[in-house]
Amino acid sequence: MESGFVSGLSGVKVAVIGLGASGVAAARLALKQEGEVYVSDLRTDAQTTARGAQLRSLGAVVDMGGHDLERVAEADLVVASPGIPPDAPVLRSLEERGKEWISEPEFAVRFYRGSLIAITGTNGKTTTSMLTAHLLETAGHRVALGGNVGGGMAPPASELALLEPVPEWYVLELSSFQLAGVDTLRPDIGVVTNLSPDHLDRYESLDAYYADKRHIFDNADEASRWVLPAGDPSVNHLAGEASGGRYYFGGTRAAGSHAFLEDGMLTLASAGQTESVLAEEALPLLGRHNRLNALTAALTARLTGVSAEELAEGLRTAKPLPHRLEPIVELNGVLWVNDSKATNVAATRSALESLERPVVLLAGGTDKGEDFSSLRGSLAGVRAVVLFGAAAERMADQLEGSAPIVMAGGQFTDVVGAARRLACPGDIALLSPACSSFDMFTDYEDRGRRFAALARGSV
């Protein structure tokens, strides 16, 4: 990933918009590269103020409670945190002046000195990113994982640029918000896990959401390699005529896939040869869709030169990720599973279709405007759906007749209590909300932790 490499920022004015984790990381990287750094944020809460004070001590100029638009516009380079919406006044002001801005990962990769794997998609990208990094590490490579990976499980992209010794491989999970500000970023291996509607509370249309995802292909060349879902017309349309080799996961060997399930084995194919990697029952991740994530990660790692034997060892030692089909506890024959990260309909549908036991589904939260009726086909055989939160009434209207529905008002303890009464031995009590969490919780992690504590009976 040397094409966009920058050796330093001496004399370069850098403006960083936003003092979240990504903004702080970008500012620290710019300071390390001897840039003249200005950082601003509308927030003045204690945590943000403390971050600002830290950056001031390192030499940055910091404004709290507003942005100096003239100062931002005069910068040679403007870096926007992913949490800044595209219609924010500061970005609109830049657009009116004809001033471009870049995302924090775009800024970061300009200082990377190893090879880059970039992973995007609507669902499964965190699991795939962490599993890919784990497979490379198990095979003995120096790997740095970061980007959109939430919950403190990996740092922002800019922190990886400061690592010594230099990683052989950088693995970045990239959201559509981060890809919106891409300019020179060119992954050596790019991965798209899947596409489905999401973030329609931020984007004016589905096409606008997909357009930001498409930026991962902007700088493709003949050396690029792309790992894509087999037979997915949305992803094929997204990739268009982008240069580089294409490698497909899912589907079948007969249909030309390079990573697939065959006779109960996770299997890879290349140049007419097949390699059996691992029996699917030996994979320690719950759910059929995680077998697809494992195939994606295995194919990606195989393209870096990891052997089938090393892949098998890495897959055997993989651990479930928090809030992503995470088994919590089995009590009285009921397995409680935390899938709080399922903040859109496609993620919940994937969870339901991947499980092989009867389910009591806990769903609801902040309404993001999606069509919940697309869940109906996945609810066959579901014992009950317990609905909660701001979206509950609309979900009930759109799911009526597809499964028994229980409206659980009040506190989250009441929601979990309703699920406990409904679940029978052999069932899975599944929190997979299909909505974001901000009506009742700080974020999906807060929701997942609360669910786990209630499931265990520890609160």
Short mmCIF file of C-alpha atoms in Angstrom, two decimals:
data_model
loop_
_atom_site.label_atom_id
_atom_site.label_comp_id
_atom_site.label_asym_id
_atom_site.label_seq_id
_atom_site.Cartn_x
_atom_site.Cartn_y
_atom_site.Cartn_z
CA MET A 1 0.00 0.00 0.00
CA GLU A 2 2.81 2.37 -0.89
CA SER A 3 1.07 4.37 -3.62
CA GLY A 4 -0.50 6.91 -1.26
CA PHE A 5 2.32 6.91 1.32
CA VAL A 6 3.16 10.30 2.85
CA SER A 7 6.51 10.82 4.56
CA GLY A 8 5.46 13.68 6.87
CA LEU A 9 3.36 16.79 7.37
CA SER A 10 5.93 19.43 8.26
CA GLY A 11 4.42 22.82 7.42
CA VAL A 12 1.02 21.31 6.52
CA LYS A 13 -2.08 22.76 8.19
CA VAL A 14 -4.42 19.96 9.26
CA ALA A 15 -7.95 20.54 10.55
CA VAL A 16 -9.68 17.67 12.36
CA ILE A 17 -13.44 17.93 12.84
CA GLY A 18 -14.69 15.96 15.82
CA LEU A 19 -13.10 14.88 19.09
CA GLY A 20 -14.33 11.31 19.23
CA ALA A 21 -11.89 8.42 19.26
CA SER A 22 -11.24 8.70 15.51
CA GLY A 23 -10.71 12.47 15.62
CA VAL A 24 -8.29 12.21 18.53
CA ALA A 25 -6.35 9.44 16.77
CA ALA A 26 -6.12 11.49 13.55
CA ALA A 27 -4.94 14.55 15.47
CA ARG A 28 -2.28 12.56 17.30
CA LEU A 29 -1.05 11.10 14.03
CA ALA A 30 -0.93 14.54 12.40
CA LEU A 31 1.03 15.92 15.35
CA LYS A 32 3.43 12.97 15.23
CA GLN A 33 3.99 13.79 11.55
CA GLU A 34 4.79 17.42 12.53
CA GLY A 35 1.62 18.90 11.10
CA GLU A 36 0.09 22.17 12.34
CA VAL A 37 -3.08 20.79 13.87
CA TYR A 38 -6.43 22.47 14.61
CA VAL A 39 -9.19 20.38 16.19
CA SER A 40 -12.78 21.40 16.94
CA ASP A 41 -15.97 19.88 18.32
CA LEU A 42 -19.44 21.20 19.11
CA ARG A 43 -19.53 19.21 22.35
CA THR A 44 -18.32 20.52 25.70
CA ASP A 45 -18.99 17.51 27.95
CA ALA A 46 -16.34 16.39 30.43
CA GLN A 47 -15.00 13.51 28.34
CA THR A 48 -14.67 15.59 25.16
CA THR A 49 -13.12 18.48 27.08
CA ALA A 50 -10.54 16.11 28.59
CA ARG A 51 -9.63 14.84 25.12
CA GLY A 52 -9.23 18.41 23.93
CA ALA A 53 -6.96 19.25 26.86
CA GLN A 54 -4.78 16.26 26.07
CA LEU A 55 -4.36 17.36 22.45
CA ARG A 56 -3.55 20.93 23.53
CA SER A 57 -0.76 19.54 25.71
CA LEU A 58 0.65 17.86 22.60
CA GLY A 59 0.63 21.08 20.57
CA ALA A 60 -2.77 21.20 18.85
CA VAL A 61 -5.04 24.23 18.77
CA VAL A 62 -8.43 23.09 20.09
CA ASP A 63 -11.87 24.72 20.02
CA MET A 64 -14.74 23.37 22.09
CA GLY A 65 -18.39 24.28 21.54
CA GLY A 66 -18.01 25.26 17.90
CA HIS A 67 -15.89 25.27 14.74
CA ASP A 68 -13.82 28.18 13.46
CA LEU A 69 -15.00 27.84 9.86
CA GLU A 70 -12.34 30.18 8.51
CA ARG A 71 -9.60 28.20 10.16
CA VAL A 72 -11.02 24.93 8.88
CA ALA A 73 -11.34 26.29 5.35
CA GLU A 74 -7.74 27.56 5.38
CA ALA A 75 -6.32 24.14 6.26
CA ASP A 76 -4.36 22.23 3.65
CA LEU A 77 -6.05 19.02 4.78
CA VAL A 78 -9.43 18.56 6.50
CA VAL A 79 -10.18 15.26 8.28
CA ALA A 80 -13.78 14.59 9.36
CA SER A 81 -14.71 12.04 12.01
CA PRO A 82 -17.26 9.43 10.85
CA GLY A 83 -19.80 10.65 13.41
CA ILE A 84 -20.13 14.01 11.62
CA PRO A 85 -23.20 13.70 9.35
CA PRO A 86 -22.80 14.92 5.76
CA ASP A 87 -25.42 17.64 6.28
CA ALA A 88 -23.63 19.10 9.31
CA PRO A 89 -23.23 22.89 8.92
CA VAL A 90 -19.43 22.67 9.07
CA LEU A 91 -19.32 20.21 6.13
CA ARG A 92 -21.95 22.16 4.20
CA SER A 93 -19.84 25.28 4.66
CA LEU A 94 -16.80 23.49 3.25
CA GLU A 95 -18.83 22.24 0.30
CA GLU A 96 -20.06 25.77 -0.46
CA ARG A 97 -16.43 26.94 -0.54
CA GLY A 98 -15.39 24.08 -2.83
CA LYS A 99 -13.23 22.67 -0.05
CA GLU A 100 -12.83 18.88 0.09
CA TRP A 101 -12.46 16.78 3.22
CA ILE A 102 -11.31 13.21 3.83
CA SER A 103 -12.26 10.52 6.33
CA GLU A 104 -10.04 9.46 9.20
CA PRO A 105 -9.13 6.06 7.66
CA GLU A 106 -8.26 7.76 4.36
CA PHE A 107 -5.90 10.01 6.32
CA ALA A 108 -4.45 7.07 8.25
CA VAL A 109 -3.63 4.79 5.31
CA ARG A 110 -1.41 7.48 3.78
CA PHE A 111 1.09 6.58 6.51
CA TYR A 112 0.78 2.79 6.36
CA ARG A 113 3.91 0.90 5.35
CA GLY A 114 2.47 -2.61 5.08
CA SER A 115 -0.25 -4.21 2.97
CA LEU A 116 -3.91 -3.36 3.49
CA ILE A 117 -7.02 -5.53 3.78
CA ALA A 118 -10.17 -3.38 3.81
CA ILE A 119 -13.49 -4.97 4.77
CA THR A 120 -16.91 -3.40 4.33
CA GLY A 121 -20.51 -4.52 3.90
CA THR A 122 -23.76 -4.14 5.80
CA ASN A 123 -23.50 -7.11 8.17
CA GLY A 124 -20.75 -9.46 9.32
CA LYS A 125 -17.88 -7.09 8.71
CA THR A 126 -16.68 -6.91 12.33
CA THR A 127 -16.71 -10.69 12.73
CA THR A 128 -14.98 -11.11 9.36
CA SER A 129 -12.38 -8.44 10.17
CA MET A 130 -11.50 -9.86 13.56
CA LEU A 131 -11.47 -13.42 12.26
CA THR A 132 -9.23 -12.45 9.33
CA ALA A 133 -6.77 -10.77 11.69
CA HIS A 134 -6.87 -13.81 13.99
CA LEU A 135 -6.12 -16.19 11.10
CA LEU A 136 -3.13 -14.09 10.02
CA GLU A 137 -1.82 -13.85 13.57
CA THR A 138 -2.20 -17.59 14.12
CA ALA A 139 -0.11 -18.10 10.98
CA GLY A 140 2.65 -15.94 12.44
CA HIS A 141 2.12 -12.63 10.61
CA ARG A 142 2.43 -9.21 12.27
CA VAL A 143 -1.12 -7.86 11.97
CA ALA A 144 -2.81 -4.61 13.01
CA LEU A 145 -6.62 -4.56 13.26
CA GLY A 146 -8.62 -1.35 13.45
CA GLY A 147 -11.14 0.99 11.89
CA ASN A 148 -14.87 0.71 12.50
CA VAL A 149 -14.49 -2.20 14.95
CA GLY A 150 -16.61 -1.09 17.92
CA GLY A 151 -16.70 -1.68 21.63
CA GLY A 152 -13.02 -1.00 22.18
CA MET A 153 -12.14 -4.27 20.44
CA ALA A 154 -9.76 -2.46 18.07
CA PRO A 155 -8.46 1.11 17.74
CA PRO A 156 -9.15 3.74 15.07
CA ALA A 157 -7.22 3.44 11.82
CA SER A 158 -4.86 6.31 12.67
CA GLU A 159 -3.49 4.55 15.74
CA LEU A 160 -2.24 1.73 13.53
CA ALA A 161 -0.03 4.14 11.59
CA LEU A 162 1.99 4.76 14.77
CA LEU A 163 2.78 1.10 15.47
CA GLU A 164 6.35 -0.18 15.67
CA PRO A 165 7.45 -2.58 14.38
CA VAL A 166 5.53 -1.95 11.20
CA PRO A 167 2.77 -4.55 10.63
CA GLU A 168 2.97 -6.78 7.60
CA TRP A 169 -0.81 -6.52 7.20
CA TYR A 170 -3.31 -3.89 8.24
CA VAL A 171 -6.91 -5.11 8.52
CA LEU A 172 -9.44 -2.27 8.49
CA GLU A 173 -13.18 -2.53 8.93
CA LEU A 174 -14.70 0.39 7.02
CA SER A 175 -18.22 1.76 7.39
CA SER A 176 -20.08 3.66 4.69
CA PHE A 177 -19.48 6.84 6.72
CA GLN A 178 -15.72 6.29 6.55
CA LEU A 179 -15.75 5.35 2.86
CA ALA A 180 -17.59 8.59 2.06
CA GLY A 181 -14.31 10.47 2.45
CA VAL A 182 -12.01 8.22 0.42
CA ASP A 183 -9.52 9.75 -2.00
CA THR A 184 -6.40 7.60 -2.43
CA LEU A 185 -7.24 4.50 -0.34
CA ARG A 186 -6.54 1.34 -2.33
CA PRO A 187 -6.72 -1.99 -0.51
CA ASP A 188 -4.43 -4.78 -1.60
CA ILE A 189 -7.35 -7.06 -0.73
CA GLY A 190 -10.85 -5.59 -0.51
CA VAL A 191 -13.79 -7.49 0.97
CA VAL A 192 -17.51 -6.81 0.68
CA THR A 193 -19.46 -9.11 2.98
CA ASN A 194 -22.98 -8.30 1.71
CA LEU A 195 -25.36 -5.41 1.04
CA SER A 196 -28.80 -4.63 2.44
CA PRO A 197 -30.71 -1.52 3.55
CA ASP A 198 -29.24 0.24 6.58
CA HIS A 199 -28.67 3.73 8.01
CA LEU A 200 -31.74 5.10 6.26
CA ASP A 201 -32.04 7.49 9.18
CA ARG A 202 -28.82 9.14 7.93
CA TYR A 203 -29.01 8.63 4.16
CA GLU A 204 -31.67 10.16 1.96
CA SER A 205 -31.95 6.94 -0.05
CA LEU A 206 -30.64 3.40 -0.34
CA ASP A 207 -28.72 4.44 -3.45
CA ALA A 208 -26.89 7.10 -1.43
CA TYR A 209 -25.88 4.49 1.16
CA TYR A 210 -24.63 2.11 -1.54
CA ALA A 211 -22.80 4.97 -3.28
CA ASP A 212 -20.61 5.49 -0.22
CA LYS A 213 -19.90 1.75 0.01
CA ARG A 214 -18.84 1.83 -3.66
CA HIS A 215 -15.87 4.07 -2.84
CA ILE A 216 -13.88 1.02 -1.72
CA PHE A 217 -13.41 0.28 -5.45
CA ASP A 218 -12.41 3.84 -6.47
CA ASN A 219 -8.70 3.24 -6.83
CA ALA A 220 -8.70 -0.38 -7.98
CA ASP A 221 -5.93 -1.47 -10.31
CA GLU A 222 -4.80 -4.74 -11.87
CA ALA A 223 -3.03 -5.79 -8.67
CA SER A 224 -6.20 -5.41 -6.58
CA ARG A 225 -7.91 -8.54 -5.27
CA TRP A 226 -11.58 -8.57 -4.28
CA VAL A 227 -13.36 -11.06 -2.02
CA LEU A 228 -17.09 -10.96 -2.81
CA PRO A 229 -20.26 -12.99 -2.08
CA ALA A 230 -21.06 -15.47 -4.83
CA GLY A 231 -24.15 -14.73 -6.89
CA ASP A 232 -24.98 -11.44 -5.17
CA PRO A 233 -26.32 -9.03 -7.82
CA SER A 234 -26.20 -6.00 -5.50
CA VAL A 235 -22.51 -6.49 -4.74
CA ASN A 236 -21.70 -7.28 -8.38
CA HIS A 237 -23.41 -4.04 -9.39
CA LEU A 238 -21.47 -2.19 -6.69
CA ALA A 239 -18.15 -3.54 -7.98
CA GLY A 240 -19.03 -2.69 -11.57
CA GLU A 241 -16.02 -2.78 -13.87
CA ALA A 242 -13.44 -2.27 -11.10
CA SER A 243 -10.03 -3.69 -12.00
CA GLY A 244 -8.42 -6.62 -10.22
CA GLY A 245 -9.00 -10.29 -9.54
CA ARG A 246 -12.28 -11.48 -8.03
CA TYR A 247 -12.65 -14.32 -5.56
CA TYR A 248 -16.06 -15.53 -4.39
CA PHE A 249 -17.29 -17.05 -1.13
CA GLY A 250 -20.51 -18.97 -0.54
CA GLY A 251 -22.39 -20.68 -3.34
CA THR A 252 -20.96 -23.90 -4.76
CA ARG A 253 -17.81 -25.16 -6.41
CA ALA A 254 -19.82 -25.90 -9.56
CA ALA A 255 -20.89 -22.26 -9.76
CA GLY A 256 -17.27 -21.09 -9.59
CA SER A 257 -17.04 -20.17 -5.91
CA HIS A 258 -13.59 -20.15 -4.27
CA ALA A 259 -14.80 -20.81 -0.69
CA PHE A 260 -17.84 -22.96 0.09
CA LEU A 261 -19.32 -25.69 2.26
CA GLU A 262 -19.03 -29.17 0.78
CA ASP A 263 -19.89 -32.42 2.56
CA GLY A 264 -19.85 -30.63 5.91
CA MET A 265 -16.40 -29.12 5.33
CA LEU A 266 -15.28 -25.52 4.91
CA THR A 267 -13.54 -25.84 1.57
CA LEU A 268 -11.34 -23.63 -0.63
CA ALA A 269 -10.78 -23.98 -4.36
CA SER A 270 -8.10 -22.50 -6.61
CA ALA A 271 -6.78 -23.38 -10.06
CA GLY A 272 -8.95 -26.49 -10.16
CA GLN A 273 -7.64 -27.79 -6.83
CA THR A 274 -9.66 -28.00 -3.62
CA GLU A 275 -8.51 -27.85 0.00
CA SER A 276 -10.67 -29.09 2.87
CA VAL A 277 -10.00 -26.76 5.77
CA LEU A 278 -12.26 -27.62 8.72
CA ALA A 279 -15.43 -29.55 9.52
CA GLU A 280 -18.21 -27.03 10.03
CA GLU A 281 -19.19 -28.50 13.41
CA ALA A 282 -15.64 -27.78 14.65
CA LEU A 283 -16.14 -24.03 14.14
CA PRO A 284 -16.74 -22.52 17.61
CA LEU A 285 -19.01 -19.73 16.32
CA LEU A 286 -22.79 -20.02 16.64
CA GLY A 287 -25.03 -19.81 13.59
CA ARG A 288 -24.97 -20.71 9.90
CA HIS A 289 -24.10 -17.17 8.85
CA ASN A 290 -20.89 -17.37 10.88
CA ARG A 291 -19.84 -20.27 8.67
CA LEU A 292 -20.12 -17.82 5.80
CA ASN A 293 -18.07 -15.27 7.76
CA ALA A 294 -15.48 -18.00 8.38
CA LEU A 295 -15.35 -18.83 4.65
CA THR A 296 -14.88 -15.13 3.86
CA ALA A 297 -12.06 -14.72 6.36
CA ALA A 298 -10.40 -17.99 5.32
CA LEU A 299 -10.46 -17.03 1.63
CA THR A 300 -9.06 -13.58 2.45
CA ALA A 301 -6.26 -15.04 4.58
CA ARG A 302 -5.52 -17.69 1.94
CA LEU A 303 -4.87 -14.88 -0.56
CA THR A 304 -2.09 -13.63 1.72
CA GLY A 305 -0.40 -17.04 1.63
CA VAL A 306 -1.75 -18.63 4.82
CA SER A 307 -1.86 -22.43 4.38
CA ALA A 308 -4.94 -24.59 4.80
CA GLU A 309 -3.41 -26.17 7.91
CA GLU A 310 -2.82 -22.75 9.46
CA LEU A 311 -6.35 -21.70 8.57
CA ALA A 312 -7.75 -24.77 10.32
CA GLU A 313 -5.83 -23.98 13.50
CA GLY A 314 -7.00 -20.37 13.43
CA LEU A 315 -10.63 -21.29 12.86
CA ARG A 316 -10.59 -23.86 15.68
CA THR A 317 -9.39 -21.22 18.15
CA ALA A 318 -11.76 -18.42 17.07
CA LYS A 319 -13.88 -16.92 19.85
CA PRO A 320 -17.42 -15.53 19.65
CA LEU A 321 -17.53 -11.74 19.54
CA PRO A 322 -19.52 -9.75 22.09
CA HIS A 323 -23.06 -8.84 21.02
CA ARG A 324 -22.90 -10.89 17.80
CA LEU A 325 -24.78 -14.17 18.30
CA GLU A 326 -22.90 -14.43 21.60
CA PRO A 327 -24.01 -17.35 23.76
CA ILE A 328 -24.55 -16.01 27.30
CA VAL A 329 -25.89 -18.83 29.46
CA GLU A 330 -28.06 -21.94 29.26
CA LEU A 331 -30.60 -22.12 32.07
CA ASN A 332 -33.41 -24.65 32.41
CA GLY A 333 -32.71 -25.87 28.91
CA VAL A 334 -32.99 -22.37 27.35
CA LEU A 335 -29.93 -20.89 25.63
CA TRP A 336 -29.77 -17.09 25.96
CA VAL A 337 -28.03 -15.45 22.99
CA ASN A 338 -26.99 -11.79 22.72
CA ASP A 339 -27.15 -10.45 19.16
CA SER A 340 -27.58 -6.80 20.16
CA LYS A 341 -25.35 -5.70 17.28
CA ALA A 342 -28.17 -6.70 14.91
CA THR A 343 -29.34 -3.11 14.47
CA ASN A 344 -31.01 -3.64 11.07
CA VAL A 345 -33.55 -6.03 9.61
CA ALA A 346 -31.05 -7.96 7.48
CA ALA A 347 -28.90 -8.78 10.52
CA THR A 348 -31.88 -10.09 12.46
CA ARG A 349 -33.09 -12.09 9.48
CA SER A 350 -29.63 -13.60 9.14
CA ALA A 351 -29.57 -14.57 12.82
CA LEU A 352 -33.02 -16.19 12.68
CA GLU A 353 -32.17 -18.15 9.55
CA SER A 354 -28.86 -19.35 10.98
CA LEU A 355 -30.21 -20.96 14.15
CA GLU A 356 -31.44 -24.54 14.33
CA ARG A 357 -33.50 -24.47 17.54
CA PRO A 358 -36.90 -22.87 18.25
CA VAL A 359 -36.53 -19.17 19.04
CA VAL A 360 -38.16 -16.60 21.28
CA LEU A 361 -37.13 -13.35 19.61
CA LEU A 362 -36.66 -10.08 21.49
CA ALA A 363 -36.82 -7.21 18.97
CA GLY A 364 -37.37 -3.46 18.91
CA GLY A 365 -35.71 -0.18 19.77
CA THR A 366 -35.22 3.02 17.81
CA ASP A 367 -37.11 3.03 14.52
CA LYS A 368 -34.68 3.58 11.62
CA GLY A 369 -37.38 3.50 8.96
CA GLU A 370 -36.79 0.01 7.58
CA ASP A 371 -39.47 -2.33 6.28
CA PHE A 372 -39.97 -4.88 9.06
CA SER A 373 -42.31 -7.00 6.94
CA SER A 374 -39.27 -8.53 5.26
CA LEU A 375 -38.75 -10.46 8.53
CA ARG A 376 -42.01 -12.35 8.09
CA GLY A 377 -40.53 -15.20 6.07
CA SER A 378 -37.87 -15.77 8.74
CA LEU A 379 -40.37 -16.10 11.59
CA ALA A 380 -41.79 -19.47 10.60
CA GLY A 381 -41.36 -21.76 13.59
CA VAL A 382 -40.48 -18.91 15.95
CA ARG A 383 -42.25 -19.57 19.25
CA ALA A 384 -42.94 -15.89 19.96
CA VAL A 385 -41.74 -12.37 19.21
CA VAL A 386 -41.38 -10.05 22.20
CA LEU A 387 -41.47 -6.43 21.00
CA PHE A 388 -40.20 -3.42 22.91
CA GLY A 389 -39.13 0.17 22.46
CA ALA A 390 -40.13 2.99 20.13
CA ALA A 391 -40.47 0.77 17.05
CA ALA A 392 -42.64 -1.87 18.73
CA GLU A 393 -46.03 -0.74 17.45
CA ARG A 394 -44.95 -0.42 13.82
CA MET A 395 -43.15 -3.76 14.02
CA ALA A 396 -46.31 -5.36 15.43
CA ASP A 397 -48.39 -3.97 12.55
CA GLN A 398 -45.98 -5.24 9.90
CA LEU A 399 -45.41 -8.66 11.52
CA GLU A 400 -49.02 -9.42 12.46
CA GLY A 401 -49.96 -13.01 11.67
CA SER A 402 -46.41 -14.23 11.05
CA ALA A 403 -45.76 -15.37 14.65
CA PRO A 404 -47.28 -14.94 18.13
CA ILE A 405 -46.50 -11.36 19.21
CA VAL A 406 -46.15 -10.07 22.77
CA MET A 407 -45.92 -6.33 23.42
CA ALA A 408 -43.58 -5.82 26.38
CA GLY A 409 -43.93 -2.28 27.65
CA GLY A 410 -42.16 -0.77 30.60
CA GLN A 411 -38.61 -1.58 31.61
CA PHE A 412 -36.17 -3.93 29.90
CA THR A 413 -36.54 -6.25 32.88
CA ASP A 414 -40.15 -6.73 31.76
CA VAL A 415 -38.99 -7.56 28.22
CA VAL A 416 -36.58 -10.24 29.40
CA GLY A 417 -39.13 -11.50 31.92
CA ALA A 418 -41.68 -11.99 29.13
CA ALA A 419 -39.13 -13.97 27.10
CA ARG A 420 -38.32 -16.12 30.13
CA ARG A 421 -41.98 -17.04 30.60
CA LEU A 422 -42.44 -17.90 26.92
CA ALA A 423 -39.26 -19.96 26.31
CA CYS A 424 -39.36 -23.75 26.65
CA PRO A 425 -36.51 -26.21 27.22
CA GLY A 426 -34.59 -26.58 23.96
CA ASP A 427 -35.37 -23.01 22.85
CA ILE A 428 -33.08 -20.06 22.19
CA ALA A 429 -34.02 -16.72 23.76
CA LEU A 430 -32.51 -14.40 21.16
CA LEU A 431 -31.98 -10.65 21.50
CA SER A 432 -31.70 -9.58 17.86
CA PRO A 433 -33.46 -6.23 17.79
CA ALA A 434 -33.42 -5.14 14.09
CA CYS A 435 -33.26 -1.58 15.47
CA SER A 436 -30.75 0.72 17.07
CA SER A 437 -30.81 1.19 20.82
CA PHE A 438 -30.92 4.89 21.54
CA ASP A 439 -34.51 5.03 22.85
CA MET A 440 -33.60 2.99 25.96
CA PHE A 441 -29.80 2.53 26.02
CA THR A 442 -26.55 4.37 25.39
CA ASP A 443 -25.69 2.06 22.48
CA TYR A 444 -26.04 -1.54 21.34
CA GLU A 445 -23.26 -2.62 23.74
CA ASP A 446 -25.12 -1.16 26.72
CA ARG A 447 -28.25 -3.02 25.55
CA GLY A 448 -26.31 -6.27 25.14
CA ARG A 449 -24.66 -6.03 28.55
CA ARG A 450 -28.02 -5.38 30.21
CA PHE A 451 -29.56 -8.34 28.41
CA ALA A 452 -26.69 -10.61 29.44
CA ALA A 453 -26.96 -9.58 33.09
CA LEU A 454 -30.73 -10.15 33.12
CA ALA A 455 -30.37 -13.49 31.34
CA ARG A 456 -27.92 -14.71 33.98
CA GLY A 457 -30.17 -13.39 36.74
CA SER A 458 -27.30 -11.28 38.08
CA VAL A 459 -29.38 -8.06 38.39
#
